[in-house]
Every structure is written in structure tokens, then in C-alpha cells.
């Protein structure tokens, strides 16, 4: 009888662990897709390793595409939500919108729709903020950067104010194009995200 109770207890523990396991969906552009890198060394792959090290059973799904804009992410999101049914959606988009000079208001509208759809699907949302190089002019760069803070406040979602904090503007941490983080920067990107992401797991 004692053996039976032990076996039943172990089975219930396993069921509880499986029920607790979730999915983290990353919807981003080239920075999260690992452009120019061995993807196994990108920050998203490092995130999966960190989850395991910290005792989380969550699975990371990387739905990032190099060159993607917020409009592209918005178009792809419904299928990704339906397929993966994520518990957490990390949105890392906007850089390409800015580099193409697209209106910040359009970026805000697209990201807002992504947040709303993710929440409607039962997921928590983490927004990763971006900033543009100063050569785009103070008026545009300020309006662009303010999109993320305004959205985080309006939609009540956690925000990493600048995903490339400590990386952007440091040539030794960037690839030759000075747009994409190098291998040596991937751990820093993870550290920028982890403190805000962990409470959502």
C-alpha cells in the first residue's frame, strides 16, 4: 500500500510539472533571429538554456524573421498564437520600422494590436523597446522611442526600455554592419531581458 501511495504521489508530481510547463513565443526581427550568427549562440537560444538552469520547464519558440517590421509581425501573429498557444509573448519589433522612416504612430498601432491579440489568446506580454541612431534626427528618434513607454503604460505590460542597452553604440559588441549585435553581445541581451521576463513565467 505504501508503494502504491508513493507511486501515485510521484505521478501527481509529474502531472503538476507538466501542467506548469509553458511556452514563450519570441516575435522579433533579425536581432532575435540571430542574423549573422550561429543561432545556437543567439540570445533566444541562451534564454532556453537559462530557463533550464533556473528550473523552468518552459519551451522557447523563436518566431523571429530578419528584416521584419511591426506590420509583418502583426500579420504573422495570429497563426503563431493558434499554433503555439503561448503563455508569454515577447515582442521585439520596430527597429526596421524606424530604419525605414515609417511613422511612429503606425508602429504604435501595430504593436498595440499585437499586444491585444496576445492577451486575448491568454498570454502575458513583454515588450522590448528600441531606439534609433542619432543621425535620424532628434524629433523622429524621440517620437520613435516614446512609442514603447506609451504602449507599456496604456496596455499595462512590462517593458524593457532599450533592448540593446549596453550593446548599441559599442562597436566591439556589434557586427561589421554596426546594426546587428555580435556573438559577444548575446549574453548581455539576455541579461537585459531576463529580470523582466522571469516574473512572467
XYZ file of C-alpha atoms in Angstrom:
201
model
C 0.000 0.000 0.000
C 2.857 2.330 0.888
C 4.461 1.669 -2.510
C 1.153 2.466 -4.224
C 0.860 5.819 -2.444
C 4.473 6.630 -3.328
C 3.874 5.809 -6.987
C 0.663 7.812 -7.063
C 2.397 10.749 -5.437
C 5.209 10.695 -7.982
C 2.685 10.513 -10.803
C 0.822 13.541 -9.458
C 4.074 15.465 -9.128
C 4.958 14.713 -12.754
C 1.492 15.787 -13.867
C 1.835 19.048 -11.954
C 5.218 19.735 -13.508
C 3.887 19.095 -16.997
C 0.897 21.324 -16.352
C 3.225 24.091 -15.181
C 5.356 23.919 -18.305
C 4.542 26.724 -20.717
C 5.607 28.262 -23.992
C 7.449 31.532 -24.502
C 6.949 32.908 -28.004
C 9.510 35.383 -29.313
C 8.202 37.542 -32.164
C 11.059 39.664 -33.414
C 13.322 40.708 -36.238
C 16.953 39.993 -37.132
C 18.237 40.700 -33.624
C 16.225 37.807 -32.203
C 16.519 35.700 -35.362
C 20.296 35.719 -34.869
C 21.244 37.367 -38.153
C 24.891 36.714 -38.992
C 25.285 34.261 -36.121
C 25.139 30.584 -35.359
C 21.594 30.668 -33.978
C 22.595 28.284 -31.193
C 24.624 31.190 -29.788
C 21.896 33.829 -30.100
C 20.165 35.336 -27.087
C 16.992 33.301 -27.681
C 18.957 30.039 -27.515
C 20.683 31.331 -24.388
C 17.247 32.033 -22.925
C 16.240 28.396 -23.359
C 19.427 27.374 -21.564
C 18.760 29.850 -18.761
C 15.242 28.508 -18.265
C 16.619 25.003 -17.811
C 19.316 26.216 -15.428
C 16.725 28.062 -13.332
C 14.439 25.020 -13.156
C 11.759 26.160 -15.597
C 10.214 23.642 -17.987
C 9.017 26.318 -20.411
C 9.770 25.898 -24.101
C 11.001 28.838 -26.182
C 9.636 29.199 -29.704
C 11.527 31.679 -31.865
C 9.180 33.164 -34.451
C 11.564 35.948 -35.422
C 12.375 36.834 -39.028
C 15.248 39.000 -40.222
C 14.054 42.222 -41.814
C 10.594 42.007 -40.295
C 8.627 45.111 -39.383
C 5.810 45.600 -36.917
C 3.347 45.205 -39.800
C 4.936 41.873 -40.714
C 4.851 40.706 -37.110
C 1.203 41.698 -36.800
C 0.342 39.741 -39.943
C 2.156 36.626 -38.700
C 0.962 36.718 -35.111
C -2.499 35.105 -35.388
C -1.083 31.918 -36.929
C 1.716 31.771 -34.346
C -0.728 32.194 -31.473
C -3.008 29.495 -32.867
C -0.154 27.053 -33.404
C 1.871 27.505 -30.226
C -0.723 28.769 -27.703
C 1.981 30.649 -25.782
C 1.814 31.631 -22.136
C 4.192 34.549 -22.721
C 4.730 36.580 -25.888
C 7.905 38.650 -26.162
C 7.574 41.348 -28.832
C 10.887 42.603 -30.229
C 9.933 44.678 -33.245
C 10.176 48.226 -34.518
C 13.823 48.613 -35.422
C 13.176 48.098 -39.114
C 10.184 50.437 -38.989
C 12.498 53.127 -37.692
C 15.313 52.442 -40.136
C 12.770 52.813 -42.963
C 11.445 56.058 -41.545
C 7.925 54.755 -41.046
C 5.535 56.847 -38.919
C 5.822 56.167 -35.168
C 2.018 56.311 -34.944
C 1.787 53.332 -37.292
C 4.362 51.428 -35.243
C 2.352 52.128 -32.098
C -0.871 50.954 -33.713
C 0.711 47.709 -34.949
C 2.318 46.890 -31.615
C -0.892 47.718 -29.772
C -2.782 45.247 -31.951
C -0.154 42.580 -31.267
C -0.446 43.143 -27.531
C -4.244 42.981 -27.652
C -4.258 39.781 -29.708
C -1.699 38.125 -27.442
C -3.686 39.000 -24.328
C -6.910 37.816 -25.952
C -5.175 34.475 -26.519
C -4.413 34.213 -22.801
C -0.742 35.197 -22.968
C 1.233 37.644 -20.885
C 3.206 40.145 -22.960
C 6.711 41.567 -22.612
C 7.609 44.494 -24.849
C 11.235 45.123 -25.792
C 11.903 48.768 -26.570
C 14.173 50.009 -29.313
C 15.986 53.267 -30.044
C 17.404 54.691 -33.252
C 20.845 56.148 -34.029
C 21.017 59.942 -33.592
C 21.526 60.535 -37.312
C 17.770 60.085 -37.814
C 17.240 63.428 -36.104
C 16.079 64.259 -32.576
C 12.425 64.781 -33.472
C 11.994 61.390 -35.116
C 14.182 59.398 -32.730
C 12.378 60.855 -29.710
C 8.935 60.139 -31.147
C 10.053 56.614 -32.035
C 11.475 55.824 -28.590
C 8.397 57.200 -26.820
C 6.155 54.670 -28.574
C 7.276 51.851 -26.299
C 6.823 53.639 -22.993
C 3.416 54.939 -24.033
C 2.285 51.470 -25.073
C 3.552 49.821 -21.898
C 1.592 52.325 -19.834
C -1.558 52.194 -21.974
C -1.678 48.399 -22.202
C -0.242 47.723 -18.739
C 2.525 45.433 -19.950
C 6.108 45.173 -18.684
C 8.764 46.905 -20.765
C 12.489 46.615 -21.298
C 13.061 50.292 -22.229
C 16.019 49.654 -24.557
C 16.716 46.075 -25.562
C 20.219 46.977 -26.823
C 21.221 48.785 -23.628
C 24.974 48.384 -23.153
C 25.331 46.963 -26.669
C 24.227 49.620 -29.147
C 26.938 52.208 -29.677
C 29.678 49.776 -28.624
C 31.478 48.806 -31.863
C 33.246 45.852 -30.237
C 29.857 44.270 -29.450
C 28.409 44.789 -32.895
C 28.919 43.022 -36.196
C 30.718 44.805 -39.023
C 27.494 46.460 -40.193
C 27.164 48.116 -36.762
C 23.453 47.234 -36.827
C 23.422 43.670 -35.527
C 24.851 42.510 -32.183
C 27.834 40.177 -32.356
C 28.189 36.843 -30.575
C 29.846 38.537 -27.611
C 26.758 40.686 -27.056
C 24.193 37.900 -26.856
C 24.654 37.256 -23.158
C 24.155 40.964 -22.460
C 20.917 40.951 -24.462
C 19.665 38.058 -22.356
C 20.598 39.879 -19.151
C 18.666 42.923 -20.377
C 15.545 40.787 -20.795
C 15.746 38.200 -18.004
C 14.867 40.293 -14.896
C 11.645 41.496 -16.528
C 10.766 38.192 -18.185
C 11.317 35.888 -15.196
C 8.316 37.124 -13.157
C 6.028 36.337 -16.109
C 6.989 32.655 -16.239
